[in-house]
Amino acid sequence: MACILHLETASTNCSVSVAEDGVLLASREHNSASFSHSEQLHLFIEEVIANSGISLHDLDAIAVSKGPGSYTGLRIGVSSAKGLCYALDIPLISTRTLRSLALQIKEEKGVIIPMLDARRMEVYTAVFSVDYKELEPTQALILKTDSFQEYAQKGPVYLAGSGAAKCRDFLKHPNFRIVDTLVPTSTAMCEEAYEKFRGKQFEDVAYFEPYYLKDFILKPKST
């Protein structure tokens, strides 16, 4: 039996869940543009542990969403995950943020393109088949009128996540289906995290860093 705590903080959604052998036991999340992860994350961990009927010492691993996404959000999630791993002497697992977003789309044909807003007309994105195999790797992409047209010519294209809203005004092919209400959630991490646990695909707790994809640029304060 493997009991895993999952942390998802790569976007506006602060999400925590616990699963046993990949089966969800309890979850808690809050999606807010205010990015209050630093205040909420540890409270959510306490709630989820209590609601699942276990203690922290029953955990066999910590799984964290590795990005890409919000620089600050990723730092908070990874720092918390590494701290718990050190304190409990258990392994660290990382899961792909965009794939867990894609996993929320349940369709029989077409492709799934999860997108996270990266400001202006740029998104963090990847392309998956409907059985969640990666067709194009994660990248930072500036959206254009011809973006993803090769997929739209062949069948349904599900554009999912916060970046998908940017596509409404200029991706006009009838095969584009925009699902911009979805956010990354820890409840979609359970299966991948359990598979990695069984395969002993663990991260080095000391050296693991989030997958930022782009360098963080500190904006100067306005005067």
mmCIF file of N, CA and C in Angstrom, residues 5-132:
data_model
loop_
_atom_site.group_PDB
_atom_site.id
_atom_site.type_symbol
_atom_site.label_atom_id
_atom_site.label_comp_id
_atom_site.label_asym_id
_atom_site.label_seq_id
_atom_site.Cartn_x
_atom_site.Cartn_y
_atom_site.Cartn_z
ATOM 1 N N LEU A 5 0.894 12.069 -0.618
ATOM 2 C CA LEU A 5 0.343 13.422 -0.517
ATOM 3 C C LEU A 5 0.729 14.173 -1.780
ATOM 4 N N HIS A 6 -0.248 14.858 -2.409
ATOM 5 C CA HIS A 6 -0.012 15.572 -3.667
ATOM 6 C C HIS A 6 -0.206 17.072 -3.460
ATOM 7 N N LEU A 7 0.745 17.855 -3.983
ATOM 8 C CA LEU A 7 0.683 19.315 -3.887
ATOM 9 C C LEU A 7 0.701 19.917 -5.285
ATOM 10 N N GLU A 8 -0.287 20.757 -5.574
ATOM 11 C CA GLU A 8 -0.379 21.440 -6.865
ATOM 12 C C GLU A 8 -0.489 22.935 -6.617
ATOM 13 N N THR A 9 0.569 23.676 -6.957
ATOM 14 C CA THR A 9 0.585 25.130 -6.722
ATOM 15 C C THR A 9 1.109 25.891 -7.934
ATOM 16 N N ALA A 10 1.084 25.265 -9.102
ATOM 17 C CA ALA A 10 1.688 25.874 -10.290
ATOM 18 C C ALA A 10 0.853 26.984 -10.900
ATOM 19 N N SER A 11 -0.409 27.076 -10.511
ATOM 20 C CA SER A 11 -1.302 28.087 -11.089
ATOM 21 C C SER A 11 -2.017 28.823 -9.973
ATOM 22 N N THR A 12 -3.133 29.457 -10.294
ATOM 23 C CA THR A 12 -3.930 30.154 -9.284
ATOM 24 C C THR A 12 -4.607 29.198 -8.311
ATOM 25 N N ASN A 13 -4.630 27.908 -8.633
ATOM 26 C CA ASN A 13 -5.303 26.915 -7.797
ATOM 27 C C ASN A 13 -4.329 26.312 -6.794
ATOM 28 N N CYS A 14 -4.597 26.524 -5.515
ATOM 29 C CA CYS A 14 -3.824 25.877 -4.449
ATOM 30 C C CYS A 14 -4.562 24.585 -4.107
ATOM 31 N N SER A 15 -3.936 23.444 -4.386
ATOM 32 C CA SER A 15 -4.648 22.167 -4.325
ATOM 33 C C SER A 15 -3.804 21.112 -3.622
ATOM 34 N N VAL A 16 -4.446 20.380 -2.702
ATOM 35 C CA VAL A 16 -3.785 19.325 -1.928
ATOM 36 C C VAL A 16 -4.691 18.106 -1.900
ATOM 37 N N SER A 17 -4.104 16.928 -2.053
ATOM 38 C CA SER A 17 -4.898 15.697 -1.953
ATOM 39 C C SER A 17 -4.042 14.566 -1.418
ATOM 40 N N VAL A 18 -4.721 13.540 -0.916
ATOM 41 C CA VAL A 18 -4.072 12.308 -0.474
ATOM 42 C C VAL A 18 -4.726 11.147 -1.197
ATOM 43 N N ALA A 19 -3.904 10.214 -1.665
ATOM 44 C CA ALA A 19 -4.426 9.022 -2.328
ATOM 45 C C ALA A 19 -3.684 7.795 -1.814
ATOM 46 N N GLU A 20 -4.391 6.679 -1.821
ATOM 47 C CA GLU A 20 -3.795 5.392 -1.457
ATOM 48 C C GLU A 20 -3.823 4.495 -2.679
ATOM 49 N N ASP A 21 -2.649 4.058 -3.113
ATOM 50 C CA ASP A 21 -2.512 3.258 -4.334
ATOM 51 C C ASP A 21 -3.214 3.924 -5.522
ATOM 52 N N GLY A 22 -3.089 5.240 -5.607
ATOM 53 C CA GLY A 22 -3.664 5.989 -6.716
ATOM 54 C C GLY A 22 -5.127 6.321 -6.585
ATOM 55 N N VAL A 23 -5.770 5.894 -5.502
ATOM 56 C CA VAL A 23 -7.198 6.142 -5.286
ATOM 57 C C VAL A 23 -7.362 7.294 -4.302
ATOM 58 N N LEU A 24 -8.074 8.324 -4.727
ATOM 59 C CA LEU A 24 -8.227 9.539 -3.930
ATOM 60 C C LEU A 24 -8.940 9.263 -2.608
ATOM 61 N N LEU A 25 -8.355 9.776 -1.510
ATOM 62 C CA LEU A 25 -8.974 9.667 -0.190
ATOM 63 C C LEU A 25 -9.597 10.985 0.256
ATOM 64 N N ALA A 26 -8.892 12.095 0.016
ATOM 65 C CA ALA A 26 -9.390 13.404 0.448
ATOM 66 C C ALA A 26 -8.664 14.484 -0.337
ATOM 67 N N SER A 27 -9.335 15.631 -0.483
ATOM 68 C CA SER A 27 -8.710 16.749 -1.202
ATOM 69 C C SER A 27 -9.251 18.064 -0.687
ATOM 70 N N ARG A 28 -8.487 19.110 -0.922
ATOM 71 C CA ARG A 28 -8.887 20.473 -0.555
ATOM 72 C C ARG A 28 -8.197 21.411 -1.522
ATOM 73 N N GLU A 29 -8.949 22.364 -2.077
ATOM 74 C CA GLU A 29 -8.339 23.311 -2.990
ATOM 75 C C GLU A 29 -9.137 24.607 -3.037
ATOM 76 N N HIS A 30 -8.424 25.647 -3.464
ATOM 77 C CA HIS A 30 -9.066 26.951 -3.627
ATOM 78 C C HIS A 30 -8.392 27.673 -4.778
ATOM 79 N N ASN A 31 -9.203 28.106 -5.734
ATOM 80 C CA ASN A 31 -8.685 28.799 -6.913
ATOM 81 C C ASN A 31 -8.938 30.290 -6.772
ATOM 82 N N SER A 32 -7.855 31.055 -6.695
ATOM 83 C CA SER A 32 -7.995 32.498 -6.502
ATOM 84 C C SER A 32 -6.872 33.224 -7.222
ATOM 85 N N ALA A 33 -7.219 34.286 -7.915
ATOM 86 C CA ALA A 33 -6.219 35.082 -8.626
ATOM 87 C C ALA A 33 -5.262 35.790 -7.681
ATOM 88 N N SER A 34 -5.573 35.806 -6.389
ATOM 89 C CA SER A 34 -4.709 36.483 -5.419
ATOM 90 C C SER A 34 -3.476 35.668 -5.059
ATOM 91 N N PHE A 35 -3.408 34.404 -5.528
ATOM 92 C CA PHE A 35 -2.247 33.552 -5.263
ATOM 93 C C PHE A 35 -1.904 33.531 -3.769
ATOM 94 N N SER A 36 -2.848 33.088 -2.928
ATOM 95 C CA SER A 36 -2.622 33.047 -1.482
ATOM 96 C C SER A 36 -2.076 31.691 -1.041
ATOM 97 N N HIS A 37 -1.255 31.081 -1.872
ATOM 98 C CA HIS A 37 -0.749 29.742 -1.588
ATOM 99 C C HIS A 37 0.054 29.677 -0.291
ATOM 100 N N SER A 38 0.842 30.705 -0.031
ATOM 101 C CA SER A 38 1.690 30.674 1.155
ATOM 102 C C SER A 38 0.865 30.614 2.433
ATOM 103 N N GLU A 39 -0.332 31.206 2.435
ATOM 104 C CA GLU A 39 -1.206 31.166 3.601
ATOM 105 C C GLU A 39 -2.044 29.887 3.654
ATOM 106 N N GLN A 40 -2.385 29.345 2.494
ATOM 107 C CA GLN A 40 -3.343 28.242 2.456
ATOM 108 C C GLN A 40 -2.731 26.852 2.437
ATOM 109 N N LEU A 41 -1.557 26.704 1.838
ATOM 110 C CA LEU A 41 -1.047 25.365 1.549
ATOM 111 C C LEU A 41 -0.932 24.487 2.794
ATOM 112 N N HIS A 42 -0.312 24.986 3.838
ATOM 113 C CA HIS A 42 -0.098 24.139 5.016
ATOM 114 C C HIS A 42 -1.405 23.878 5.768
ATOM 115 N N LEU A 43 -2.325 24.822 5.722
ATOM 116 C CA LEU A 43 -3.650 24.571 6.303
ATOM 117 C C LEU A 43 -4.370 23.467 5.547
ATOM 118 N N PHE A 44 -4.276 23.503 4.233
ATOM 119 C CA PHE A 44 -4.909 22.467 3.409
ATOM 120 C C PHE A 44 -4.278 21.103 3.664
ATOM 121 N N ILE A 45 -2.962 21.067 3.845
ATOM 122 C CA ILE A 45 -2.294 19.796 4.146
ATOM 123 C C ILE A 45 -2.841 19.216 5.447
ATOM 124 N N GLU A 46 -2.959 20.053 6.467
ATOM 125 C CA GLU A 46 -3.486 19.589 7.749
ATOM 126 C C GLU A 46 -4.920 19.068 7.601
ATOM 127 N N GLU A 47 -5.752 19.795 6.853
ATOM 128 C CA GLU A 47 -7.145 19.381 6.657
ATOM 129 C C GLU A 47 -7.243 18.051 5.916
ATOM 130 N N VAL A 48 -6.470 17.916 4.857
ATOM 131 C CA VAL A 48 -6.530 16.710 4.034
ATOM 132 C C VAL A 48 -6.037 15.492 4.813
ATOM 133 N N ILE A 49 -4.975 15.663 5.569
ATOM 134 C CA ILE A 49 -4.475 14.555 6.384
ATOM 135 C C ILE A 49 -5.537 14.138 7.406
ATOM 136 N N ALA A 50 -6.151 15.114 8.062
ATOM 137 C CA ALA A 50 -7.195 14.805 9.057
ATOM 138 C C ALA A 50 -8.401 14.133 8.406
ATOM 139 N N ASN A 51 -8.823 14.641 7.253
ATOM 140 C CA ASN A 51 -10.013 14.100 6.589
ATOM 141 C C ASN A 51 -9.784 12.714 5.987
ATOM 142 N N SER A 52 -8.546 12.374 5.713
ATOM 143 C CA SER A 52 -8.260 11.067 5.128
ATOM 144 C C SER A 52 -8.104 9.980 6.187
ATOM 145 N N GLY A 53 -8.070 10.377 7.461
ATOM 146 C CA GLY A 53 -7.983 9.397 8.531
ATOM 147 C C GLY A 53 -6.600 8.821 8.744
ATOM 148 N N ILE A 54 -5.563 9.538 8.281
ATOM 149 C CA ILE A 54 -4.196 9.075 8.471
ATOM 150 C C ILE A 54 -3.404 10.162 9.190
ATOM 151 N N SER A 55 -2.145 9.863 9.478
ATOM 152 C CA SER A 55 -1.250 10.871 10.019
ATOM 153 C C SER A 55 -0.135 11.120 9.011
ATOM 154 N N LEU A 56 0.618 12.181 9.217
ATOM 155 C CA LEU A 56 1.732 12.472 8.323
ATOM 156 C C LEU A 56 2.715 11.309 8.256
ATOM 157 N N HIS A 57 2.874 10.610 9.373
ATOM 158 C CA HIS A 57 3.835 9.509 9.430
ATOM 159 C C HIS A 57 3.348 8.267 8.683
ATOM 160 N N ASP A 58 2.097 8.285 8.214
ATOM 161 C CA ASP A 58 1.602 7.186 7.378
ATOM 162 C C ASP A 58 1.939 7.398 5.908
ATOM 163 N N LEU A 59 2.427 8.585 5.564
ATOM 164 C CA LEU A 59 2.730 8.882 4.169
ATOM 165 C C LEU A 59 3.971 8.125 3.707
ATOM 166 N N ASP A 60 3.903 7.654 2.461
ATOM 167 C CA ASP A 60 5.034 6.937 1.863
ATOM 168 C C ASP A 60 5.817 7.805 0.887
ATOM 169 N N ALA A 61 5.230 8.915 0.438
ATOM 170 C CA ALA A 61 5.912 9.809 -0.502
ATOM 171 C C ALA A 61 5.140 11.116 -0.586
ATOM 172 N N ILE A 62 5.822 12.148 -1.086
ATOM 173 C CA ILE A 62 5.199 13.431 -1.403
ATOM 174 C C ILE A 62 5.339 13.643 -2.900
ATOM 175 N N ALA A 63 4.243 13.994 -3.557
ATOM 176 C CA ALA A 63 4.269 14.311 -4.991
ATOM 177 C C ALA A 63 3.991 15.795 -5.164
ATOM 178 N N VAL A 64 4.749 16.425 -6.039
ATOM 179 C CA VAL A 64 4.562 17.848 -6.295
ATOM 180 C C VAL A 64 4.491 18.093 -7.796
ATOM 181 N N SER A 65 3.632 19.003 -8.182
ATOM 182 C CA SER A 65 3.538 19.420 -9.579
ATOM 183 C C SER A 65 4.752 20.270 -9.910
ATOM 184 N N LYS A 66 5.530 19.858 -10.922
ATOM 185 C CA LYS A 66 6.839 20.472 -11.139
ATOM 186 C C LYS A 66 6.838 21.664 -12.092
ATOM 187 N N GLY A 67 5.701 21.938 -12.749
ATOM 188 C CA GLY A 67 5.661 23.057 -13.666
ATOM 189 C C GLY A 67 5.547 22.598 -15.108
ATOM 190 N N PRO A 68 5.544 23.586 -16.009
ATOM 191 C CA PRO A 68 5.749 25.020 -15.790
ATOM 192 C C PRO A 68 4.528 25.679 -15.150
ATOM 193 N N GLY A 69 4.703 26.953 -14.816
ATOM 194 C CA GLY A 69 3.610 27.679 -14.198
ATOM 195 C C GLY A 69 4.126 28.920 -13.496
ATOM 196 N N SER A 70 3.406 29.340 -12.478
ATOM 197 C CA SER A 70 3.779 30.521 -11.703
ATOM 198 C C SER A 70 5.096 30.279 -10.964
ATOM 199 N N TYR A 71 6.035 31.177 -11.137
ATOM 200 C CA TYR A 71 7.334 31.040 -10.470
ATOM 201 C C TYR A 71 7.146 30.954 -8.954
ATOM 202 N N THR A 72 6.413 31.899 -8.395
ATOM 203 C CA THR A 72 6.226 31.923 -6.943
ATOM 204 C C THR A 72 5.448 30.703 -6.465
ATOM 205 N N GLY A 73 4.386 30.355 -7.183
ATOM 206 C CA GLY A 73 3.594 29.194 -6.803
ATOM 207 C C GLY A 73 4.413 27.917 -6.803
ATOM 208 N N LEU A 74 5.221 27.723 -7.834
ATOM 209 C CA LEU A 74 6.065 26.536 -7.907
ATOM 210 C C LEU A 74 7.071 26.497 -6.767
ATOM 211 N N ARG A 75 7.665 27.635 -6.449
ATOM 212 C CA ARG A 75 8.632 27.677 -5.344
ATOM 213 C C ARG A 75 7.986 27.271 -4.033
ATOM 214 N N ILE A 76 6.769 27.749 -3.800
ATOM 215 C CA ILE A 76 6.074 27.431 -2.550
ATOM 216 C C ILE A 76 5.784 25.932 -2.473
ATOM 217 N N GLY A 77 5.262 25.373 -3.548
ATOM 218 C CA GLY A 77 4.912 23.959 -3.545
ATOM 219 C C GLY A 77 6.124 23.062 -3.397
ATOM 220 N N VAL A 78 7.177 23.342 -4.161
ATOM 221 C CA VAL A 78 8.373 22.500 -4.111
ATOM 222 C C VAL A 78 9.082 22.638 -2.758
ATOM 223 N N SER A 79 9.161 23.839 -2.233
ATOM 224 C CA SER A 79 9.793 24.023 -0.921
ATOM 225 C C SER A 79 9.054 23.250 0.165
ATOM 226 N N SER A 80 7.731 23.297 0.133
ATOM 227 C CA SER A 80 6.937 22.570 1.121
ATOM 228 C C SER A 80 7.108 21.065 0.966
ATOM 229 N N ALA A 81 7.095 20.600 -0.278
ATOM 230 C CA ALA A 81 7.256 19.167 -0.533
ATOM 231 C C ALA A 81 8.613 18.675 -0.049
ATOM 232 N N LYS A 82 9.668 19.424 -0.351
ATOM 233 C CA LYS A 82 11.006 19.016 0.062
ATOM 234 C C LYS A 82 11.144 19.040 1.586
ATOM 235 N N GLY A 83 10.532 20.030 2.228
ATOM 236 C CA GLY A 83 10.577 20.091 3.682
ATOM 237 C C GLY A 83 9.912 18.890 4.327
ATOM 238 N N LEU A 84 8.772 18.481 3.784
ATOM 239 C CA LEU A 84 8.080 17.299 4.315
ATOM 240 C C LEU A 84 8.892 16.028 4.075
ATOM 241 N N CYS A 85 9.498 15.931 2.906
ATOM 242 C CA CYS A 85 10.316 14.748 2.608
ATOM 243 C C CYS A 85 11.490 14.632 3.572
ATOM 244 N N TYR A 86 12.150 15.752 3.847
ATOM 245 C CA TYR A 86 13.249 15.739 4.800
ATOM 246 C C TYR A 86 12.768 15.348 6.192
ATOM 247 N N ALA A 87 11.666 15.970 6.634
ATOM 248 C CA ALA A 87 11.185 15.738 7.991
ATOM 249 C C ALA A 87 10.701 14.301 8.208
ATOM 250 N N LEU A 88 10.066 13.729 7.171
ATOM 251 C CA LEU A 88 9.481 12.392 7.306
ATOM 252 C C LEU A 88 10.387 11.297 6.751
ATOM 253 N N ASP A 89 11.490 11.702 6.110
ATOM 254 C CA ASP A 89 12.429 10.759 5.496
ATOM 255 C C ASP A 89 11.719 9.853 4.482
ATOM 256 N N ILE A 90 11.003 10.488 3.565
ATOM 257 C CA ILE A 90 10.292 9.766 2.509
ATOM 258 C C ILE A 90 10.652 10.375 1.155
ATOM 259 N N PRO A 91 10.430 9.648 0.058
ATOM 260 C CA PRO A 91 10.856 10.137 -1.260
ATOM 261 C C PRO A 91 9.971 11.230 -1.837
ATOM 262 N N LEU A 92 10.561 11.956 -2.790
ATOM 263 C CA LEU A 92 9.879 13.022 -3.518
ATOM 264 C C LEU A 92 9.590 12.571 -4.941
ATOM 265 N N ILE A 93 8.365 12.816 -5.387
ATOM 266 C CA ILE A 93 7.936 12.496 -6.748
ATOM 267 C C ILE A 93 7.495 13.791 -7.418
ATOM 268 N N SER A 94 7.830 13.970 -8.679
ATOM 269 C CA SER A 94 7.330 15.132 -9.424
ATOM 270 C C SER A 94 6.416 14.661 -10.548
ATOM 271 N N THR A 95 5.365 15.440 -10.811
ATOM 272 C CA THR A 95 4.459 15.145 -11.920
ATOM 273 C C THR A 95 4.378 16.357 -12.837
ATOM 274 N N ARG A 96 3.941 16.115 -14.066
ATOM 275 C CA ARG A 96 3.903 17.152 -15.086
ATOM 276 C C ARG A 96 2.614 17.967 -14.979
ATOM 277 N N THR A 97 2.759 19.254 -14.788
ATOM 278 C CA THR A 97 1.600 20.134 -14.606
ATOM 279 C C THR A 97 0.651 20.098 -15.803
ATOM 280 N N LEU A 98 1.190 20.201 -17.001
ATOM 281 C CA LEU A 98 0.331 20.258 -18.183
ATOM 282 C C LEU A 98 -0.376 18.919 -18.419
ATOM 283 N N ARG A 99 0.284 17.813 -18.113
ATOM 284 C CA ARG A 99 -0.369 16.521 -18.303
ATOM 285 C C ARG A 99 -1.524 16.358 -17.318
ATOM 286 N N SER A 100 -1.361 16.804 -16.083
ATOM 287 C CA SER A 100 -2.462 16.685 -15.125
ATOM 288 C C SER A 100 -3.638 17.574 -15.521
ATOM 289 N N LEU A 101 -3.346 18.663 -16.240
ATOM 290 C CA LEU A 101 -4.417 19.495 -16.786
ATOM 291 C C LEU A 101 -5.111 18.767 -17.930
ATOM 292 N N ALA A 102 -4.340 18.128 -18.785
ATOM 293 C CA ALA A 102 -4.911 17.374 -19.901
ATOM 294 C C ALA A 102 -5.768 16.203 -19.420
ATOM 295 N N LEU A 103 -5.391 15.598 -18.306
ATOM 296 C CA LEU A 103 -6.112 14.427 -17.795
ATOM 297 C C LEU A 103 -7.566 14.730 -17.430
ATOM 298 N N GLN A 104 -7.897 16.003 -17.300
ATOM 299 C CA GLN A 104 -9.273 16.373 -16.949
ATOM 300 C C GLN A 104 -10.210 16.359 -18.156
ATOM 301 N N ILE A 105 -9.650 16.232 -19.359
ATOM 302 C CA ILE A 105 -10.450 16.136 -20.577
ATOM 303 C C ILE A 105 -10.658 14.664 -20.897
ATOM 304 N N LYS A 106 -11.910 14.231 -20.953
ATOM 305 C CA LYS A 106 -12.252 12.832 -21.234
ATOM 306 C C LYS A 106 -12.995 12.773 -22.566
ATOM 307 N N GLU A 107 -12.278 12.427 -23.620
ATOM 308 C CA GLU A 107 -12.861 12.344 -24.949
ATOM 309 C C GLU A 107 -12.337 11.108 -25.663
ATOM 310 N N GLU A 108 -13.002 10.717 -26.755
ATOM 311 C CA GLU A 108 -12.627 9.494 -27.465
ATOM 312 C C GLU A 108 -11.790 9.754 -28.711
ATOM 313 N N LYS A 109 -11.810 10.976 -29.225
ATOM 314 C CA LYS A 109 -10.997 11.267 -30.400
ATOM 315 C C LYS A 109 -10.553 12.727 -30.384
ATOM 316 N N GLY A 110 -9.494 12.988 -31.169
ATOM 317 C CA GLY A 110 -8.945 14.331 -31.234
ATOM 318 C C GLY A 110 -7.654 14.441 -30.453
ATOM 319 N N VAL A 111 -7.262 15.660 -30.156
ATOM 320 C CA VAL A 111 -6.074 15.917 -29.343
ATOM 321 C C VAL A 111 -6.425 16.909 -28.241
ATOM 322 N N ILE A 112 -5.606 16.882 -27.197
ATOM 323 C CA ILE A 112 -5.798 17.773 -26.055
ATOM 324 C C ILE A 112 -4.581 18.682 -25.954
ATOM 325 N N ILE A 113 -4.829 19.987 -25.881
ATOM 326 C CA ILE A 113 -3.744 20.948 -25.788
ATOM 327 C C ILE A 113 -3.949 21.795 -24.525
ATOM 328 N N PRO A 114 -3.339 21.396 -23.422
ATOM 329 C CA PRO A 114 -3.434 22.198 -22.202
ATOM 330 C C PRO A 114 -2.598 23.466 -22.344
ATOM 331 N N MET A 115 -3.073 24.544 -21.755
ATOM 332 C CA MET A 115 -2.377 25.827 -21.857
ATOM 333 C C MET A 115 -2.450 26.574 -20.532
ATOM 334 N N LEU A 116 -1.319 27.089 -20.101
ATOM 335 C CA LEU A 116 -1.292 27.984 -18.956
ATOM 336 C C LEU A 116 -0.868 29.368 -19.430
ATOM 337 N N ASP A 117 -1.564 30.373 -18.959
ATOM 338 C CA ASP A 117 -1.285 31.752 -19.344
ATOM 339 C C ASP A 117 0.130 32.145 -18.923
ATOM 340 N N ALA A 118 0.917 32.626 -19.884
ATOM 341 C CA ALA A 118 2.269 33.104 -19.594
ATOM 342 C C ALA A 118 2.386 34.600 -19.905
ATOM 343 N N ARG A 119 1.246 35.302 -19.896
ATOM 344 C CA ARG A 119 1.152 36.750 -20.127
ATOM 345 C C ARG A 119 1.248 37.112 -21.601
ATOM 346 N N ARG A 120 0.649 38.231 -21.912
ATOM 347 C CA ARG A 120 0.500 38.706 -23.287
ATOM 348 C C ARG A 120 -0.092 37.572 -24.124
ATOM 349 N N MET A 121 0.473 37.287 -25.287
ATOM 350 C CA MET A 121 -0.069 36.222 -26.133
ATOM 351 C C MET A 121 0.737 34.931 -26.016
ATOM 352 N N GLU A 122 1.477 34.791 -24.939
ATOM 353 C CA GLU A 122 2.300 33.599 -24.744
ATOM 354 C C GLU A 122 1.622 32.629 -23.776
ATOM 355 N N VAL A 123 1.809 31.343 -24.025
ATOM 356 C CA VAL A 123 1.281 30.295 -23.148
ATOM 357 C C VAL A 123 2.351 29.231 -22.947
ATOM 358 N N TYR A 124 2.229 28.516 -21.837
ATOM 359 C CA TYR A 124 2.969 27.270 -21.652
ATOM 360 C C TYR A 124 2.045 26.161 -22.135
ATOM 361 N N THR A 125 2.527 25.331 -23.023
ATOM 362 C CA THR A 125 1.624 24.355 -23.619
ATOM 363 C C THR A 125 2.357 23.081 -24.032
ATOM 364 N N ALA A 126 1.591 22.056 -24.316
ATOM 365 C CA ALA A 126 2.078 20.792 -24.869
ATOM 366 C C ALA A 126 0.895 20.187 -25.608
ATOM 367 N N VAL A 127 1.117 19.115 -26.340
ATOM 368 C CA VAL A 127 0.031 18.460 -27.080
ATOM 369 C C VAL A 127 -0.012 16.994 -26.681
ATOM 370 N N PHE A 128 -1.235 16.519 -26.361
ATOM 371 C CA PHE A 128 -1.433 15.134 -25.945
ATOM 372 C C PHE A 128 -2.531 14.486 -26.790
ATOM 373 N N SER A 129 -2.402 13.190 -26.975
ATOM 374 C CA SER A 129 -3.500 12.426 -27.561
ATOM 375 C C SER A 129 -4.588 12.251 -26.508
ATOM 376 N N VAL A 130 -5.756 11.744 -26.919
ATOM 377 C CA VAL A 130 -6.848 11.570 -25.954
ATOM 378 C C VAL A 130 -6.578 10.435 -24.973
ATOM 379 N N ASP A 131 -5.549 9.615 -25.238
ATOM 380 C CA ASP A 131 -5.121 8.648 -24.222
ATOM 381 C C ASP A 131 -3.865 9.140 -23.501
ATOM 382 N N TYR A 132 -3.620 10.464 -23.590
ATOM 383 C CA TYR A 132 -2.657 11.203 -22.782
ATOM 384 C C TYR A 132 -1.192 10.877 -23.085
#
